[in-house]
mmCIF file of C-alpha atoms and ligand atoms in Angstrom:
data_model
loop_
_atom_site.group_PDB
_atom_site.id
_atom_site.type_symbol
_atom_site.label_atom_id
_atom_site.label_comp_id
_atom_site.label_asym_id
_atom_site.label_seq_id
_atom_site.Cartn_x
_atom_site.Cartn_y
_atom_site.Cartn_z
ATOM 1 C CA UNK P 272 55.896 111.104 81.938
ATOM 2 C CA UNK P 273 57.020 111.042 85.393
ATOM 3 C CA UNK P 274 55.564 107.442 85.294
ATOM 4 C CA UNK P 275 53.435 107.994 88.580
ATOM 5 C CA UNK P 276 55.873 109.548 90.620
ATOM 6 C CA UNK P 277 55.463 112.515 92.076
ATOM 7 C CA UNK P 278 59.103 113.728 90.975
ATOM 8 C CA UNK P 279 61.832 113.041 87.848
ATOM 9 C CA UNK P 280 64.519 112.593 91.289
ATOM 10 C CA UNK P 281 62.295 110.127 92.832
ATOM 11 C CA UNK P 282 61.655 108.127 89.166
ATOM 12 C CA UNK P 283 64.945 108.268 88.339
ATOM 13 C CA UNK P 284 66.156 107.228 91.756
ATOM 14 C CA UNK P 285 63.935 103.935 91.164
ATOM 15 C CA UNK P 286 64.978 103.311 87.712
ATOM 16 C CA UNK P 287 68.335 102.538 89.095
ATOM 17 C CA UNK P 288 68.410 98.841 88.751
ATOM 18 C CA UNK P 289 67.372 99.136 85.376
ATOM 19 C CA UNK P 290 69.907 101.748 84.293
ATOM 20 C CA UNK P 291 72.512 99.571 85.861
ATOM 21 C CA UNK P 292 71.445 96.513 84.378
ATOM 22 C CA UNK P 293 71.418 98.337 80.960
ATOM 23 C CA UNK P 294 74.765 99.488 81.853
ATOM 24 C CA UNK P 295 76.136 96.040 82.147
ATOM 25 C CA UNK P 296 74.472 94.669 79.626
ATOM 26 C CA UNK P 297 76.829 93.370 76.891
ATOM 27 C CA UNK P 298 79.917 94.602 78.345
ATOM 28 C CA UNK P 299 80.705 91.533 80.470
ATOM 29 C CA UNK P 300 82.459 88.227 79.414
ATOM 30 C CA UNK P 301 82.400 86.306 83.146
ATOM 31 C CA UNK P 302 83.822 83.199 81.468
ATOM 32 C CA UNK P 303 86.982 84.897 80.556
ATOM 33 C CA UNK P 304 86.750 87.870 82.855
ATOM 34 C CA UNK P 305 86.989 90.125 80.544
ATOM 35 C CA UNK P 306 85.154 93.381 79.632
ATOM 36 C CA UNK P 307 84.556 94.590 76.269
ATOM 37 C CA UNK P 308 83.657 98.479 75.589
ATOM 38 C CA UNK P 309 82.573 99.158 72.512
ATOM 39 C CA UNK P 310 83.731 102.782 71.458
ATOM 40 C CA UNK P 311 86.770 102.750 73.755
ATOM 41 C CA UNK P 312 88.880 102.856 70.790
ATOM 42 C CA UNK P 313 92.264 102.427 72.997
ATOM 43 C CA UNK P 314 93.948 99.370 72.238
ATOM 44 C CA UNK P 315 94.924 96.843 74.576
ATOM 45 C CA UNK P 316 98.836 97.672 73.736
ATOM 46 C CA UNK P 317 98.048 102.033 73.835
ATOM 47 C CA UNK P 318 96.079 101.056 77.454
ATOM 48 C CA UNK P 319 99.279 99.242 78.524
ATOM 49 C CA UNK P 320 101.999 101.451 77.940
ATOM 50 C CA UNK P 321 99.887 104.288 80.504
ATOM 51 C CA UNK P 322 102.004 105.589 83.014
ATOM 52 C CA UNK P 323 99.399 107.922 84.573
ATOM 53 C CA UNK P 324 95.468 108.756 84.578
ATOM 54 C CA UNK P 325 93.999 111.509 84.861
ATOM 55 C CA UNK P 326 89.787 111.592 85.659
ATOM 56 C CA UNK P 327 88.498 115.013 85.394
ATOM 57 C CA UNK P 328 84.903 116.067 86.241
ATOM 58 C CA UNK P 329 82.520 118.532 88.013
ATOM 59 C CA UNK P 330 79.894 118.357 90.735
ATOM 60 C CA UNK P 331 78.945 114.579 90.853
ATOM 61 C CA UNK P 332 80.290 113.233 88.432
ATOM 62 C CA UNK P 333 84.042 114.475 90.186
ATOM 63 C CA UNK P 334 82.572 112.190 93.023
ATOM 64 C CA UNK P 335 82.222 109.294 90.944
ATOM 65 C CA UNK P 336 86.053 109.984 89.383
ATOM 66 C CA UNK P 337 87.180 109.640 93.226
ATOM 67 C CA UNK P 338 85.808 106.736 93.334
ATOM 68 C CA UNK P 339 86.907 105.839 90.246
ATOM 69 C CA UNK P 340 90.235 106.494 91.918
ATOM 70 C CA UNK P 341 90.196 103.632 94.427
ATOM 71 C CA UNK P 342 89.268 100.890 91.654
ATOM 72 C CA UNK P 343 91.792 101.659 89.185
ATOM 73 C CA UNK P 344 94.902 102.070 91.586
ATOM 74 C CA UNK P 345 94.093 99.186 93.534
ATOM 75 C CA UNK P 346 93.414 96.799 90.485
ATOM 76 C CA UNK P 347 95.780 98.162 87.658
ATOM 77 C CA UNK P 348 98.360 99.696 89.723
ATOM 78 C CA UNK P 349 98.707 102.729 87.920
ATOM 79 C CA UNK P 350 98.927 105.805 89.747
ATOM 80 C CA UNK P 351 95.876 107.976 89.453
ATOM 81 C CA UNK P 352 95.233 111.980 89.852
ATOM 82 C CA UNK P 353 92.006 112.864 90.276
ATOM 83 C CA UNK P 354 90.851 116.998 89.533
ATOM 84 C CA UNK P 355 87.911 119.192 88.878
ATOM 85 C CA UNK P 356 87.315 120.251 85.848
ATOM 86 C CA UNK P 357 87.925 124.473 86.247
ATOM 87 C CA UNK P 358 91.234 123.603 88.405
ATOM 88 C CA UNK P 359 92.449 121.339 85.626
ATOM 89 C CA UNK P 360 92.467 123.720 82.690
ATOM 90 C CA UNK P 361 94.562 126.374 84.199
ATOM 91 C CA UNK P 362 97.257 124.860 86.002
ATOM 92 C CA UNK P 363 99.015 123.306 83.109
ATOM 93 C CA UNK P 364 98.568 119.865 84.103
ATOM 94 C CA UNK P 365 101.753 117.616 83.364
ATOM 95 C CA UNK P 366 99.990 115.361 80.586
ATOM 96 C CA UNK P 367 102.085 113.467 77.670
ATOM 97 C CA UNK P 368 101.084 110.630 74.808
ATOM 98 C CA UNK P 369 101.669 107.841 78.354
ATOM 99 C CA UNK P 370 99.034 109.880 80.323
ATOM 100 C CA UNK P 371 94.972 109.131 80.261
ATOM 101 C CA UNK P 372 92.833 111.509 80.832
ATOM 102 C CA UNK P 373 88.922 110.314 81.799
ATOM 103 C CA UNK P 374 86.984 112.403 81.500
ATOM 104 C CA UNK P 375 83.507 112.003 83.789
ATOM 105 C CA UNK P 376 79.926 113.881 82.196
ATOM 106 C CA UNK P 377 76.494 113.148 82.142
ATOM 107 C CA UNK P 378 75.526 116.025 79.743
ATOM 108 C CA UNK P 379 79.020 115.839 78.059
ATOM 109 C CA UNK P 380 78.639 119.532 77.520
ATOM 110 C CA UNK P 381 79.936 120.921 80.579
ATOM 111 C CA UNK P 382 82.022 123.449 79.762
ATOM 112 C CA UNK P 383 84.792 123.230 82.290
ATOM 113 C CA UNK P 384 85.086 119.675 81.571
ATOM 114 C CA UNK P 385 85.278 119.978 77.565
ATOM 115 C CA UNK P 386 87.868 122.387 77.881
ATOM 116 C CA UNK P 387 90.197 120.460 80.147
ATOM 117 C CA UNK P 388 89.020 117.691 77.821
ATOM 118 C CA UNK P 389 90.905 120.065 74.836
ATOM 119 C CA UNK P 390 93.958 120.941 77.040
ATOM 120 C CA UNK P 391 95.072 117.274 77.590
ATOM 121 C CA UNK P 392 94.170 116.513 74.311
ATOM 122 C CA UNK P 393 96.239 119.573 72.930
ATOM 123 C CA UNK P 394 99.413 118.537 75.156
ATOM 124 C CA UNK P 395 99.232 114.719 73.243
ATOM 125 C CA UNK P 396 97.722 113.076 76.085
ATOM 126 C CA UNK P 397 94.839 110.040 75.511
ATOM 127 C CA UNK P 398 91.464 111.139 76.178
ATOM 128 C CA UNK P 399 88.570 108.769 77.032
ATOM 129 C CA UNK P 400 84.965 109.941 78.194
ATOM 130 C CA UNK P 401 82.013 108.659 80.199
ATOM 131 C CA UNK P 402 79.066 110.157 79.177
ATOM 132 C CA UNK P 403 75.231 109.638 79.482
ATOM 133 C CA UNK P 404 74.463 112.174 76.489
ATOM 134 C CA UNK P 405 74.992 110.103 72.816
ATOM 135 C CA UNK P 406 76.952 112.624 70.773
ATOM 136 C CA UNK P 407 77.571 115.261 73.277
ATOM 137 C CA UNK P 408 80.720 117.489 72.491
ATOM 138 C CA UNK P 409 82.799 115.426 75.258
ATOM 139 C CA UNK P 410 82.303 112.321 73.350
ATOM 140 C CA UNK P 411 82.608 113.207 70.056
ATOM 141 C CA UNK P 412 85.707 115.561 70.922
ATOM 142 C CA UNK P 413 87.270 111.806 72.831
ATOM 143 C CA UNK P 414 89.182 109.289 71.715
ATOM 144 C CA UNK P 415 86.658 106.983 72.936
ATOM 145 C CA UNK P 416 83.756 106.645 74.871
ATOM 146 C CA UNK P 417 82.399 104.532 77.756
ATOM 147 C CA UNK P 418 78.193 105.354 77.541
ATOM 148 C CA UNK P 419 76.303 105.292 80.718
ATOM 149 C CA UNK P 420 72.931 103.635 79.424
ATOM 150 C CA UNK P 421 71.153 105.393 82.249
ATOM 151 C CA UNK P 422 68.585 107.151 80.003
ATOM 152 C CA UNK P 423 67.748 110.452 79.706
ATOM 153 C CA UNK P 424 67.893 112.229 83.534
ATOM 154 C CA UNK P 425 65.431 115.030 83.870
ATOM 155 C CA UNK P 426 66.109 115.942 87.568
ATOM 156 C CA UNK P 427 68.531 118.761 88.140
ATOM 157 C CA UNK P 428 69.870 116.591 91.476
ATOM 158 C CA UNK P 429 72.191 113.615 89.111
ATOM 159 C CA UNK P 430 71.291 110.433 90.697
ATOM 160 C CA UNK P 431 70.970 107.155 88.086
ATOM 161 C CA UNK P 432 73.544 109.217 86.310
ATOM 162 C CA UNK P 433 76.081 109.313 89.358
ATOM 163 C CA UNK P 434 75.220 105.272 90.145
ATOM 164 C CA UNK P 435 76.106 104.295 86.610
ATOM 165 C CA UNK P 436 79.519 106.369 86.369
ATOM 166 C CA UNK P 437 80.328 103.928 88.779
ATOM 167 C CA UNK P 438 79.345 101.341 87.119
ATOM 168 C CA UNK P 439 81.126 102.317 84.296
ATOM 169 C CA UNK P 440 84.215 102.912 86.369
ATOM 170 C CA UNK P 441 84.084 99.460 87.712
ATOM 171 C CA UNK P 442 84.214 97.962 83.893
ATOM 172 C CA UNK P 443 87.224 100.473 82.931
ATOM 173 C CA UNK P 444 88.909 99.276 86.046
ATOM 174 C CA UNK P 445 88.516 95.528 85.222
ATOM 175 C CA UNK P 446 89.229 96.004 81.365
ATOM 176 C CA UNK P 447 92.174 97.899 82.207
ATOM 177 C CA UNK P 448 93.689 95.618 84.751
ATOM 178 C CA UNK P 449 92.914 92.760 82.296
ATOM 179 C CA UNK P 450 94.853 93.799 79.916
ATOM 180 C CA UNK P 451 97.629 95.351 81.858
ATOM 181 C CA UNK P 452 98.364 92.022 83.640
ATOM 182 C CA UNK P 453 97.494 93.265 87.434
ATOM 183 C CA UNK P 454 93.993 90.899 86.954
ATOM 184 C CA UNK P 455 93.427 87.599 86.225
ATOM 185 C CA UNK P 456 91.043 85.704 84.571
ATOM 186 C CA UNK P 457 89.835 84.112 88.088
ATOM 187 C CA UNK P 458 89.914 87.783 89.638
ATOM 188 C CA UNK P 459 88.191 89.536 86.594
ATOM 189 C CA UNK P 460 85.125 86.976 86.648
ATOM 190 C CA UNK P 461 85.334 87.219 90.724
ATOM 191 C CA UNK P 462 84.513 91.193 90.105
ATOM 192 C CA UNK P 463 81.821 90.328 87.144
ATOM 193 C CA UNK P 464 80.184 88.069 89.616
ATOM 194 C CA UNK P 465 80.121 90.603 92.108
ATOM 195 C CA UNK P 466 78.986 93.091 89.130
ATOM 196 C CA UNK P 467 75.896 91.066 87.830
ATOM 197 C CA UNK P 468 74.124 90.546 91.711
ATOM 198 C CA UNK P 469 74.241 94.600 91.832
ATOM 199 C CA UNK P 470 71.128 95.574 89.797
ATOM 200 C CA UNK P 471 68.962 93.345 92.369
ATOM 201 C CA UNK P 472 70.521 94.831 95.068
ATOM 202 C CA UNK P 473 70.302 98.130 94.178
ATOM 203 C CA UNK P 474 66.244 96.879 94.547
ATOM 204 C CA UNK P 475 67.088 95.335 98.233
ATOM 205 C CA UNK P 476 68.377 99.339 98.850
ATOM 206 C CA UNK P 477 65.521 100.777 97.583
ATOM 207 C CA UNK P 478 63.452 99.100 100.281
ATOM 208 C CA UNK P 479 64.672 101.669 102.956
ATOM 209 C CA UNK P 480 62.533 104.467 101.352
ATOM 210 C CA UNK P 481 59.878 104.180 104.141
ATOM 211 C CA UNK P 482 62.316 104.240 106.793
ATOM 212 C CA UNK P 483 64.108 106.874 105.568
ATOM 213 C CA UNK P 484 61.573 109.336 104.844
ATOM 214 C CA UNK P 485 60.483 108.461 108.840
ATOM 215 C CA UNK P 486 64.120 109.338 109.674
ATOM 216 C CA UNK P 487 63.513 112.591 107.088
ATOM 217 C CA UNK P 488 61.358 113.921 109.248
ATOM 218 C CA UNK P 489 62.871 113.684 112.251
ATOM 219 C CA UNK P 490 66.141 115.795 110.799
ATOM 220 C CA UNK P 491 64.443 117.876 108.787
ATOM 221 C CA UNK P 492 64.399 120.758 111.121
ATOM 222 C CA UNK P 493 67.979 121.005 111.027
ATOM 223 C CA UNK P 494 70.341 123.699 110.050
ATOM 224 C CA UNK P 495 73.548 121.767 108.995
ATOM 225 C CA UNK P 496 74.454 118.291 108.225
ATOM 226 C CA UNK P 497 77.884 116.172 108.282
ATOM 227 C CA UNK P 498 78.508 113.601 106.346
ATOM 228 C CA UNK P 499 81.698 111.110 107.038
ATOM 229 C CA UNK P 500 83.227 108.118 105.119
ATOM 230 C CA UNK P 501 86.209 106.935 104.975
ATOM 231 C CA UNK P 502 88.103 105.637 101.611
ATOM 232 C CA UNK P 503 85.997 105.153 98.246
ATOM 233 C CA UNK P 504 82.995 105.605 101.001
ATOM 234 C CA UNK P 505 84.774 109.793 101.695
ATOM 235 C CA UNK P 506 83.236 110.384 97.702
ATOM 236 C CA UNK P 507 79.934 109.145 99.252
ATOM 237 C CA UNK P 508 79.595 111.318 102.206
ATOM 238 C CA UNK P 509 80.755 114.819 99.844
ATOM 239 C CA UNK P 510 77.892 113.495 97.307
ATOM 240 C CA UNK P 511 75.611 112.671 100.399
ATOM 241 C CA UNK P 512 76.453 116.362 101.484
ATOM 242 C CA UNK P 513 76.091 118.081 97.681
ATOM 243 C CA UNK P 514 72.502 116.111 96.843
ATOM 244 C CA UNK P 515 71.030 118.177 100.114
ATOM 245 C CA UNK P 516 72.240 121.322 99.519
ATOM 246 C CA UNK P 517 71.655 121.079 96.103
ATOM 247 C CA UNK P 518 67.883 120.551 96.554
ATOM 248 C CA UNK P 519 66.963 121.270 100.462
ATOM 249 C CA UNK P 520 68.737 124.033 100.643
ATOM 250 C CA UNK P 521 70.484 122.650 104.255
ATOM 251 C CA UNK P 522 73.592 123.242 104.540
ATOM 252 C CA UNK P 523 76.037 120.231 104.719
ATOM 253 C CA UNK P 524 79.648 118.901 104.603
ATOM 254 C CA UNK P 525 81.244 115.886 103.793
ATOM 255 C CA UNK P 526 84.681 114.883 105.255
ATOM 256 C CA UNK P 527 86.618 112.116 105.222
ATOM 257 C CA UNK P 528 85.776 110.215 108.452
ATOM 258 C CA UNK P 529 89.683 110.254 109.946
ATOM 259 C CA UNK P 530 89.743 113.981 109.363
ATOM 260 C CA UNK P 531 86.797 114.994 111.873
ATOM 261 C CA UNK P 532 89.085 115.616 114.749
ATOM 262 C CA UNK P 533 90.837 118.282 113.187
ATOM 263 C CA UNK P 534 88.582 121.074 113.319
ATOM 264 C CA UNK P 535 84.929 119.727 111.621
ATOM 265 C CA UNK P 536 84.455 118.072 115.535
ATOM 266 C CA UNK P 537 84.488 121.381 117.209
ATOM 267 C CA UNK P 538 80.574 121.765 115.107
ATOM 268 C CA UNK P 539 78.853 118.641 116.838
ATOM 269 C CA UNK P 540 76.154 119.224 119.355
ATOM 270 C CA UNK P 541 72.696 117.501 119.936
ATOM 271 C CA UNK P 542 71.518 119.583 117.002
ATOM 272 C CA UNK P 543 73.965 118.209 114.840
ATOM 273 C CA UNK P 544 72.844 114.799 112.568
ATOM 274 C CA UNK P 545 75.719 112.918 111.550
ATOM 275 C CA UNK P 546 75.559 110.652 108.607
ATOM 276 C CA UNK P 547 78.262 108.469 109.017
ATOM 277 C CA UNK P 548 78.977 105.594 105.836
ATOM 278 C CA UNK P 549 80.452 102.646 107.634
ATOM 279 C CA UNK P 550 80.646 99.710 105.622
ATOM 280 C CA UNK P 551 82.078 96.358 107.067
ATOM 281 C CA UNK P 552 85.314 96.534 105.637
ATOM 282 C CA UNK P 553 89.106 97.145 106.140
ATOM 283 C CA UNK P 554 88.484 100.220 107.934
ATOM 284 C CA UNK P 555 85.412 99.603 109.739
ATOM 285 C CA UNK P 556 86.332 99.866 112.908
ATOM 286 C CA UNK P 557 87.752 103.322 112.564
ATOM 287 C CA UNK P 558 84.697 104.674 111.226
ATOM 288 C CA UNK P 559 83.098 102.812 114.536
ATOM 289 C CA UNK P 560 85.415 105.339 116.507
ATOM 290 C CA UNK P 561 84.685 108.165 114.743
ATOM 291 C CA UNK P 562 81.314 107.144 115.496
ATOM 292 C CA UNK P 563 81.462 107.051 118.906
ATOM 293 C CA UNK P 564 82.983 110.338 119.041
ATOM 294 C CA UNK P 565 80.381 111.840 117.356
ATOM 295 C CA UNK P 566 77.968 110.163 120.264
ATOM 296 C CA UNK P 567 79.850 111.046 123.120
ATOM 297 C CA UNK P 568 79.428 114.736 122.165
ATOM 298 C CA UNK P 569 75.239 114.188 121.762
ATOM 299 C CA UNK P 570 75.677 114.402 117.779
ATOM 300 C CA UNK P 571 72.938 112.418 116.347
ATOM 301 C CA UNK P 572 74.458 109.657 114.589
ATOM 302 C CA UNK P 573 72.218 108.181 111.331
ATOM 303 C CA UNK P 574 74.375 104.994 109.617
ATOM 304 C CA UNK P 575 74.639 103.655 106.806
ATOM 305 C CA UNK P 576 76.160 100.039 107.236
ATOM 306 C CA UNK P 577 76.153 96.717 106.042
ATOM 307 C CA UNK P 578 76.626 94.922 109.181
ATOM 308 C CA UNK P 579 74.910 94.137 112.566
ATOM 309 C CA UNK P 580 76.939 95.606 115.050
ATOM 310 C CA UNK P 581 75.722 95.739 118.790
ATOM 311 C CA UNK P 582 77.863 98.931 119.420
ATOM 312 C CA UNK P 583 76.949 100.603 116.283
ATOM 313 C CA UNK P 584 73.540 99.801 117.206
ATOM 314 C CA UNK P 585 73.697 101.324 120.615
ATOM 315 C CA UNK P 586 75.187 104.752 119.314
ATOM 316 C CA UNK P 587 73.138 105.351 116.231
ATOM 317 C CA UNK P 588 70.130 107.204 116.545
ATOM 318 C CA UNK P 589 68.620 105.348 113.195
ATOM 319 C CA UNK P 590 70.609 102.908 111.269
ATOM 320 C CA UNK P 591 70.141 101.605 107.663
ATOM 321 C CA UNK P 592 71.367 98.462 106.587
ATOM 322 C CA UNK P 593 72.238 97.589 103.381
ATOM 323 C CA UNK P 594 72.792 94.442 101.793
ATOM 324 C CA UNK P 595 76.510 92.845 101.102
ATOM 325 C CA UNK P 596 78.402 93.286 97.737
ATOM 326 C CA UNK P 597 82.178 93.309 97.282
ATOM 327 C CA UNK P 598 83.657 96.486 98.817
ATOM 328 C CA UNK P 599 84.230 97.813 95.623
ATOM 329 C CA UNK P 600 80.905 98.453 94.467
ATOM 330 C CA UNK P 601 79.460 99.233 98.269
ATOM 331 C CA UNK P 602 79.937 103.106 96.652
ATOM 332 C CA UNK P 603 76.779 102.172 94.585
ATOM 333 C CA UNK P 604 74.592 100.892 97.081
ATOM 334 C CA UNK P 605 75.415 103.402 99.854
ATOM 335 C CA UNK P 606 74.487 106.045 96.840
ATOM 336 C CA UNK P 607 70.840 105.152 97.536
ATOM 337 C CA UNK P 608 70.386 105.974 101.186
ATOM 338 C CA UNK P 609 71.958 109.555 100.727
ATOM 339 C CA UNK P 610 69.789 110.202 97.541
ATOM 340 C CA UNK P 611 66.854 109.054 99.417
ATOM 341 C CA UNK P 612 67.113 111.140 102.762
ATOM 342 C CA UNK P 613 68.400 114.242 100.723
ATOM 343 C CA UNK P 614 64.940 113.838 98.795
ATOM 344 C CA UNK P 615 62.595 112.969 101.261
ATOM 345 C CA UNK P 616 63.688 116.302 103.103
ATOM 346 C CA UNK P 617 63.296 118.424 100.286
ATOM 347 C CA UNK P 618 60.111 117.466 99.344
ATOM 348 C CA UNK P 619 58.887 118.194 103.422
ATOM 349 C CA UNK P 620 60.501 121.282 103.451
ATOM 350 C CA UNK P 621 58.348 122.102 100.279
ATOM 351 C CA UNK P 622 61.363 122.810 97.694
ATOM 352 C CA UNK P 623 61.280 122.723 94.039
ATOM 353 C CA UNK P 624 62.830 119.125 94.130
ATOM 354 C CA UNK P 625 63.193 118.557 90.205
ATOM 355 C CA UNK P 626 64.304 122.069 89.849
ATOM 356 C CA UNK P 627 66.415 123.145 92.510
ATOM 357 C CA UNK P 628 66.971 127.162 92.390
ATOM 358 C CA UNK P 629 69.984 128.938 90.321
ATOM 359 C CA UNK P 630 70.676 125.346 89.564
ATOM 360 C CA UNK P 631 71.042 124.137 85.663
ATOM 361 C CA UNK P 632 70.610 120.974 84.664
ATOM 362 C CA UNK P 633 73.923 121.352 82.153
ATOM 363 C CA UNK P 634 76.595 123.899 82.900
ATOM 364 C CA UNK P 635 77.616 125.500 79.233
ATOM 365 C CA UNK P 636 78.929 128.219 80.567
ATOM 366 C CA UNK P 637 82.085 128.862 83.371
HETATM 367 C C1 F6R Q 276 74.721 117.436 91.059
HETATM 368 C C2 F6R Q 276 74.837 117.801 89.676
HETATM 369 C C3 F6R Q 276 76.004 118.602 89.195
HETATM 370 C C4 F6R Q 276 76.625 117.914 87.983
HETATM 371 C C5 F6R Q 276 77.759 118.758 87.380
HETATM 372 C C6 F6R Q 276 78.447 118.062 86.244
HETATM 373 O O1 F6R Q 276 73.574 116.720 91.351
HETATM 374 O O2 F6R Q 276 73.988 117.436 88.902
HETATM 375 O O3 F6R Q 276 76.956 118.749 90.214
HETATM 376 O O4 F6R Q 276 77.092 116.660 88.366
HETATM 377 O O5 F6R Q 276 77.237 119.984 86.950
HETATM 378 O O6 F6R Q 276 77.552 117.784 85.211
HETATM 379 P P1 F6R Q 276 77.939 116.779 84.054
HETATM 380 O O7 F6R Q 276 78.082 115.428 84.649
HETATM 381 O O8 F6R Q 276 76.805 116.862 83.075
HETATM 382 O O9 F6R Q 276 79.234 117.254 83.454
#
């Protein structure tokens, strides 16, 4: 069942393309630009009139509703708060009938997350799920549902899950800036295009495995890890950081890239590795500095970039290389090197990869 690989992590983390391309499939109209999501159930006109979201989740899937954060400000302009589950349900979160909450769940039973799930739904608010689990109580309890078609995930450590949450995200965002005006047809079927070219690249991403298990070995001995990205790449370095604890048992951070002078800095030495997540965007050269900061005190840089940079080059100790997609969906493909390291060094350090200690696969309990 675990289709010739030696773990559920490292089958799942290959069945990527396919759960994205099953994902996809049937939700996108590139002609018009338009999305369709069967079992939404909000109309166009109820989606419209939303003054505020809401995307509640736990663990990785909260990762995946910061990132979710990025796409829907910056292409429906609507102003969007993002929260973990347990914090959600007892702060009595400011929800009415103009506020959405999303709620983000691969099991859809987690229990934090159906019970904020009940508390905005209680206080009149619009509740929408992405699930992987058909029928779970989040999706039933919803007003609709947007299904993750990843397939059933057997690995305690989420990965296919986590990659099509984004997915997912990345259809709400376009649907909902379709029909709230802030997209066009010509920018809706730019972002489809971009959409359809991911499953094969996902495959190009994959490629790195033998390099990164090399670079696995040489930072395996180590006691603590950073991670640091900056924007929708600061989700990636926290779920960069939680897939190694979760399953090496190393202990690791993620911070947002900007933040690392203010305290996080004071931890680099030469026994430090540093993952740092710069893609060539907007704010590419800032992560370069932080970068370079991170050499100049001897901390072992490892990046994760898109681009050929001579001075990136220089300071990195090993540097994987990704290939190009539209900044908003460089989340998914920089997804693969951190699941990939994080795996490789569990399974030298000799942990129970699939079944990570006083881990459960679905939280039912607080
Ligand atoms: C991490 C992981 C957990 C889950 C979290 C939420 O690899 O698996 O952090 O993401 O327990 O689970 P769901 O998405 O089922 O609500």
């Amino acid at each position: 069942e675990k289709g010739g690989y030696k773990h559920f992590m490292l089958k799942e983390i290959y069945e990527q393309p396919r759960a994205i391309a099953d994902t996809i499939a049937g939700r996108v109209l590139e002609e018009k630009g338009e999305v369709y999501l069967e079992g939404l159930d909000l109309s166009a006109t109820e989606l419209a009139a939303m003054e505020k979201v809401f995307i509640i989740a736990c663990g990785t899937s909260w990762h995946a509703a910061l990132v979710g954060k990025f796409l829907i400000e910056k292409h429906c302009r609507v102003p969007v708060e993002v929260d973990i589950a347990s914090e959600f349900r007892y702060r009595d979160p400011i929800v009415n009938e103009r506020t959405l909450t999303l709620l983000i769940s691969q099991s859809g039973e987690t229990a934090d997350t159906l019970a904020a799930l009940r508390e905005a739904r209680g206080k009149g608010g619009k509740v929408a799920a992405i699930c992987n689990v058909v029928d779970s109580s989040i999706a039933r309890e919803s007003h609709g549902v947007i299904y993750t078609h990843a397939g059933p995930e057997i690995g305690v450590a989420s990965t296919k899950a986590f990659t099509t949450q984004l997915v997912a995200l990345f259809l709400f965002a376009v649907h909902l800036g379709r029909v709230r005006g802030t997209l066009d047809q010509a920018q809706g079927r730019a972002m489809l295009d971009a959409l359809v070219t991911l499953p094969r690249k996902v495959e190009a991403a994959l490629e790195l495995d033998g390099a990164i298990e090399q670079a696995a070995r040489e930072y395996m001995g180590a006691r603590d890890f950073l991670y640091l990205g900056r924007g929708n790449q600061y989700p990636i370095a926290l779920e960069g950081a939680l897939k190694l604890k979760e399953i090496s048992y190393i202990h690791a951070e993620g911070y947002p890239a900007g933040e690392m002078k203010h305290g996080p800095i004071a931890l680099i030495d030469e026994n430090l590795p540093v993952v740092v997540v710069v893609p060539h965007n907007d704010t590419f050269e800032k992560v370069i500095s932080n970068l370079e900061e991170v050499h100049a005190r001897g901390g072992r840089v490892i990046a994760v970039t898109d681009h050929t940079d001579p001075g990136l080059t220089e300071k990195s100790d090993a540097v994987f290389m990704l290939p190009k997609i539209i900044d908003e969906l460089m989340p998914v493909l920089t997804s693969i090197p951190m699941q990939l390291l994080a795996y490789h060094i569990a399974v030298l350090k000799g942990t129970d990869v699939d079944q990570p200690r006083n881990l459960a696969k679905s939280v039912t309990v607080e």
